[in-house]
Short mmCIF file of C-alpha atoms (C1' of nucleotides) in Angstrom, two decimals:
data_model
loop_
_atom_site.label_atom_id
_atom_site.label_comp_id
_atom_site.label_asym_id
_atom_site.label_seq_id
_atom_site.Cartn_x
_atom_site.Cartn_y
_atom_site.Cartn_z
CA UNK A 1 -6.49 35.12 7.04
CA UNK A 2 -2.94 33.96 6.99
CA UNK A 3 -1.42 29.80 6.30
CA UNK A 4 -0.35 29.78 9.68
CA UNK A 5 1.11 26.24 10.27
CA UNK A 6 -1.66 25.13 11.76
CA UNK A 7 -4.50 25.73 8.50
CA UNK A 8 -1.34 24.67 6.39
CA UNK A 9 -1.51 21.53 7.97
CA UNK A 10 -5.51 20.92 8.05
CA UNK A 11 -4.75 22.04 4.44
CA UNK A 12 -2.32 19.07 3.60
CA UNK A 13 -4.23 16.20 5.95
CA UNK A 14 -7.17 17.25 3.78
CA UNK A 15 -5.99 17.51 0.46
CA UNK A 16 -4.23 14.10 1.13
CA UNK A 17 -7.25 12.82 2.14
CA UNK A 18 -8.97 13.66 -1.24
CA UNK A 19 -11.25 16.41 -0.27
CA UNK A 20 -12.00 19.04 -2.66
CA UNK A 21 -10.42 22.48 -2.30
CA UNK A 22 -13.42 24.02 -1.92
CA UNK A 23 -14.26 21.37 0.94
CA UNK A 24 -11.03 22.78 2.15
CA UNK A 25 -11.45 26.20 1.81
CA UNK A 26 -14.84 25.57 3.32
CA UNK A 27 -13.43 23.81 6.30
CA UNK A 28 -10.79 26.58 6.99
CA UNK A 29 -13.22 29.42 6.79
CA UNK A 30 -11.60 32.94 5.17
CA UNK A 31 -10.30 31.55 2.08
CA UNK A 32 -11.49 30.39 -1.59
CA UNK A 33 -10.72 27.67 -2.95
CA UNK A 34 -8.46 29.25 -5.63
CA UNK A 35 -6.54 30.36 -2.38
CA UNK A 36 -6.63 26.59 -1.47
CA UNK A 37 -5.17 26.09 -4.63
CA UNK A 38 -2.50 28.14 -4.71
CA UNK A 39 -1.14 27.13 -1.91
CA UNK A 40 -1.62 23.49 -2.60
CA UNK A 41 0.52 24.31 -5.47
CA UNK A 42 2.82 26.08 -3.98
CA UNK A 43 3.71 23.72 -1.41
CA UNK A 44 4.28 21.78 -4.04
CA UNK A 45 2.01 19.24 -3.50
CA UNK A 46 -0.10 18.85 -6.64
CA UNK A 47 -0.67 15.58 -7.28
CA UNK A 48 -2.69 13.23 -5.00
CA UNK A 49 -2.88 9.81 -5.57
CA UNK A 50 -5.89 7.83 -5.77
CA UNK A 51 -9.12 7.57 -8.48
CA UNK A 52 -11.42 9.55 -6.55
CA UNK A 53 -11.91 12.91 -7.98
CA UNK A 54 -10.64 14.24 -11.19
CA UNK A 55 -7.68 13.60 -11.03
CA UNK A 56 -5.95 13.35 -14.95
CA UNK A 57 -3.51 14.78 -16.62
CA UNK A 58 -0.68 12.10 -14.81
CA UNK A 59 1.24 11.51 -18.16
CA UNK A 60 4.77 11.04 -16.35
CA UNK A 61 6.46 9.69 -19.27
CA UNK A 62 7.44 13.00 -20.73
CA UNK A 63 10.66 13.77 -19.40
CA UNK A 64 13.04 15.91 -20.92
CA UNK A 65 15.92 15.19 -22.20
CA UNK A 66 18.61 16.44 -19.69
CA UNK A 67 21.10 18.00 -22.66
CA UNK A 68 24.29 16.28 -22.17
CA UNK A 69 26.15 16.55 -18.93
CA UNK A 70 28.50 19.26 -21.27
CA UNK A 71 32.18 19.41 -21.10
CA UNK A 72 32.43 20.30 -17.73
CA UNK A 73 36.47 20.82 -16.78
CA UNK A 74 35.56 21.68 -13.37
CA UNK A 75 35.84 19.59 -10.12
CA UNK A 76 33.87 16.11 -10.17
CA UNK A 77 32.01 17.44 -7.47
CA UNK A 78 31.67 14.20 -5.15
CA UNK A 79 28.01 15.06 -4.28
CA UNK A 80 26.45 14.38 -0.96
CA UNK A 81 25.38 10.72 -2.04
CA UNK A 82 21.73 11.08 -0.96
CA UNK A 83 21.48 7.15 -1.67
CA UNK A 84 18.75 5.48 -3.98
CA UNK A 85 15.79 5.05 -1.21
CA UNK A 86 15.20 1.67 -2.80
CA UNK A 87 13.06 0.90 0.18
CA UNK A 88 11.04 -1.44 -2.61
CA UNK A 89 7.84 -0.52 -0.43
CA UNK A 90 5.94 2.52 -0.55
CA UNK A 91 5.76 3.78 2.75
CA UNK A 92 3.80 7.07 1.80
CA UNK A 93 2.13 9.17 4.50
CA UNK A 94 5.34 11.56 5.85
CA UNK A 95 2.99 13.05 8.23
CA UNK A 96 3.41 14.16 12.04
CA UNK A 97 6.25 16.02 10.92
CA UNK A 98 7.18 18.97 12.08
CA UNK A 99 9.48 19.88 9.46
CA UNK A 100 9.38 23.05 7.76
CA UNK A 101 9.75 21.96 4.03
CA UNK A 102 13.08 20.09 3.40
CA UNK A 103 14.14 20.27 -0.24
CA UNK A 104 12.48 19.61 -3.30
CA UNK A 105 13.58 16.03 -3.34
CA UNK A 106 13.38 14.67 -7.20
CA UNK A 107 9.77 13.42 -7.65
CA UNK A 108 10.51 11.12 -10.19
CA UNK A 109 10.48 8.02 -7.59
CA UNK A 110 11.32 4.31 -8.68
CA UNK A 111 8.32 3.97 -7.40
CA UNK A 112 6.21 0.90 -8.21
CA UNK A 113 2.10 1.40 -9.33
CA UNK A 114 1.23 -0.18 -6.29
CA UNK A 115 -0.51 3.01 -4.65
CA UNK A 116 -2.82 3.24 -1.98
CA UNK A 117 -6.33 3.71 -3.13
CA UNK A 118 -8.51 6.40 -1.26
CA UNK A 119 -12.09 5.89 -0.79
CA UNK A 120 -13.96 8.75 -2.10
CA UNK A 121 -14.86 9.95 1.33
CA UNK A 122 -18.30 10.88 -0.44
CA UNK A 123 -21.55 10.94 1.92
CA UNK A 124 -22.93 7.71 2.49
CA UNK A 125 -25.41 6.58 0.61
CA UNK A 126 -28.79 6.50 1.49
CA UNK A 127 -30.30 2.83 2.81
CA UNK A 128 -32.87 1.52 0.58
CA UNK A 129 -35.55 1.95 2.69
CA UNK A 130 -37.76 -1.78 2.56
CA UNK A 131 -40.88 -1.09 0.79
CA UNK A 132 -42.94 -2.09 3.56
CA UNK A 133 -41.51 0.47 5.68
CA UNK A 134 -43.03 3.25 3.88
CA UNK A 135 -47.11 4.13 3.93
CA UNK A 136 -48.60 3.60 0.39
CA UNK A 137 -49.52 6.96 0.20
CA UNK A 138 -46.12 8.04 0.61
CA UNK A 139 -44.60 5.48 -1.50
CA UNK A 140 -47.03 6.55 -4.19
CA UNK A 141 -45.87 10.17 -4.14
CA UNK A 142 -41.96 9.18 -4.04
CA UNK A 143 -42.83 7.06 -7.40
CA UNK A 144 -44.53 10.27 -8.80
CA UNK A 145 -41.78 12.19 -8.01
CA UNK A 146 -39.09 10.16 -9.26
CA UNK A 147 -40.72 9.97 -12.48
CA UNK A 148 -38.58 13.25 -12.74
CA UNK A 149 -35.55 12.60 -11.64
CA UNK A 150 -32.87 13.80 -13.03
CA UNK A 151 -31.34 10.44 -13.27
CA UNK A 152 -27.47 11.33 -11.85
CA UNK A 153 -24.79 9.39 -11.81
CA UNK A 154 -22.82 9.27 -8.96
CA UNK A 155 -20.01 11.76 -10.31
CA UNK A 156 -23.15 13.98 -11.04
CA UNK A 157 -23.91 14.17 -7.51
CA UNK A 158 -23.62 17.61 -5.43
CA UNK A 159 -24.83 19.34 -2.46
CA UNK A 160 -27.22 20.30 -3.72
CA UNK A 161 -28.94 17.26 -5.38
CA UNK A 162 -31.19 14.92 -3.66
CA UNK A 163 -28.67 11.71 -3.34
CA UNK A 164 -31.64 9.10 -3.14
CA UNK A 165 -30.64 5.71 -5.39
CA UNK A 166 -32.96 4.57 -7.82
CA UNK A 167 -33.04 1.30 -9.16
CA UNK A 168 -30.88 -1.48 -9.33
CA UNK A 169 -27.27 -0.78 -8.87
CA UNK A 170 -26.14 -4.11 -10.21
CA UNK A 171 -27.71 -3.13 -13.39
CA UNK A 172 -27.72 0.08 -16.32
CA UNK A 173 -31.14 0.65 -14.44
CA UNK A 174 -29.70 2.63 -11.72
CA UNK A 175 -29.56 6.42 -10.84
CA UNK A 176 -29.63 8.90 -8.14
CA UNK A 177 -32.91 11.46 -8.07
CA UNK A 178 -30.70 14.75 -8.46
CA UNK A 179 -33.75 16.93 -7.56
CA UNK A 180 -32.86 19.83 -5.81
CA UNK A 181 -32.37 19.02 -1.94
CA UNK A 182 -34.06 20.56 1.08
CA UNK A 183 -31.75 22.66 2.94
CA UNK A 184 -29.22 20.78 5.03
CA UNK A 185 -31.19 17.54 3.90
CA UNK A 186 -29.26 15.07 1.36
CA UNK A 187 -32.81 14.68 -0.56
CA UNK A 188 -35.17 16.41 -2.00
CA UNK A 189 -38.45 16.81 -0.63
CA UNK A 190 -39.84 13.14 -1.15
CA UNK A 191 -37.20 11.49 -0.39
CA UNK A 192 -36.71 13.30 2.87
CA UNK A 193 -40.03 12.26 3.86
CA UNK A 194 -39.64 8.46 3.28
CA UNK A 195 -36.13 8.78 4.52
CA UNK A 196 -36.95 10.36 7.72
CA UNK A 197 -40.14 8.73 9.60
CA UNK A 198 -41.37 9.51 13.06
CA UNK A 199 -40.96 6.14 14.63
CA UNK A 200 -44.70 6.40 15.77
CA UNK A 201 -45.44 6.49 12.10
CA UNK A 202 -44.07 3.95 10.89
CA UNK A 203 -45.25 0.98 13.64
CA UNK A 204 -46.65 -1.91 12.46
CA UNK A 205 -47.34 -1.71 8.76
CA UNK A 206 -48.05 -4.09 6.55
CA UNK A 207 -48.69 -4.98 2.99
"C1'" DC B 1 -25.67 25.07 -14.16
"C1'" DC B 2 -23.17 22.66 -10.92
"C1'" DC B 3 -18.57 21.26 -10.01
"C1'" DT B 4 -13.18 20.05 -10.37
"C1'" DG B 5 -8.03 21.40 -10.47
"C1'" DA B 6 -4.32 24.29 -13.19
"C1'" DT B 7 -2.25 28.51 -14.42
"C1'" DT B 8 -1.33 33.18 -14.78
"C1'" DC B 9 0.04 37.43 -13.03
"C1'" DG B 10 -0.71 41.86 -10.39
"C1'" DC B 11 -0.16 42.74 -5.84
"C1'" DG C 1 3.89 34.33 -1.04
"C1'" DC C 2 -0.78 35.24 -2.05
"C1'" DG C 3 -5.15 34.53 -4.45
"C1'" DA C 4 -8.67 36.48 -8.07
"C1'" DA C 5 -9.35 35.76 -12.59
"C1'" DT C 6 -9.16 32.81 -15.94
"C1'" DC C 7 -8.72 28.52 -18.28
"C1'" DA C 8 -9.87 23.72 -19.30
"C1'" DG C 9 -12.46 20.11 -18.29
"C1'" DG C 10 -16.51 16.74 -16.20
#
DNA sequence: CCCTGATTCGC
DNA sequence: GCGAATCAGG
């Protein structure tokens, strides 16, 4: 597969967006997400803003020193005055356009640290489920089960690992279950079953 | 082990 | 320009 303007541009709405290359590469279909990454480089287009993923390594302060201007006897060339965009605001999101790349336009921005945060996009969590909702038997076997947990944290979280909160997230006591999930479910086993209930099951129960 | 992005370098 | 391999990290 080629970057054909249009996957170049799911590429870029995505990556600005915060997804992952490989959610990328995923999404466009015939490419890694090394290839992802490449390209995300190569458009130059590195560094998203926002705390979502892992994004370090932002240590702008290093700038080299520019050498003196030198002893330049030439012409004082009157430069194409590209005026200081001291718009003060932030405007961010360049999109819809069609342009093909303009110029490499100095990154170093008088930018002010007021960026735009992006929610993590993550899946949703789970609803805690109200205790009452689930049969005892059920209930009894989820407690079993979590018993060996794998106790997550959020950032631990994959595809791959049941996403079910445990505990209280106002406190130290809280974790995910991080078993391995049932395929295409966001849970493992247990907590598919007390997450997904047959409305005819789950009539009129009480404690 | 799962994952993330960054870089290199042969093609 | 492209992206696999590799690196460095969580």
């Amino acid at each position: 597969m080629s970057w054909t303007e249009e996957r170049v541009e799911t590429l870029k709405k995505m990556w600005s967006e915060g997804q992952s290359a490989s959610q990328i590469a995923k999404e466009l279909g015939g490419v890694t997400r090394n290839a992802v990454i490449g390209k995300v480089h190569r458009l130059g287009l590195s560094n998203r803003n926002g705390g979502g993923g892992t994004a370090e390594k932002a240590k702008p302060a290093e700038v080299e020193v520019p050498e003196k201007p030198a002893v330049k006897a030439e012409a004082p060339r009157p430069k194409p005055v590209r005026e200081a965009p001291v718009a003060a605001e932030p405007v961010e999101e360049v999109k819809a356009e069609p342009v093909a790349e303009a110029e490499p336009e100095p990154v170093e921005a008088p930018v002010s640290p007021a960026r735009r945060q992006i929610i993590p996009a993550g899946q949703p969590l789970p609803p805690q489920p109200s205790a009452n909702e689930i049969s005892p038997e059920a209930l009894a076997s989820v407690r079993e089960v979590e018993k060996k947990a794998r106790r997550l944290t959020l950032m631990e979280l994959t595809e791959r690992t049941c996403k079910w909160p445990i505990g209280d997230p106002a406190t130290e006591d809280f974790w995910f279950c991080g078993l391995p999930v049932q395929a295409g479910k966001p849970y493992c086993e247990a907590h598919v079953g007390v997450a997904f209930q047959p409305m005819s099951s789950r009539r009129d129960r009480r404690r």
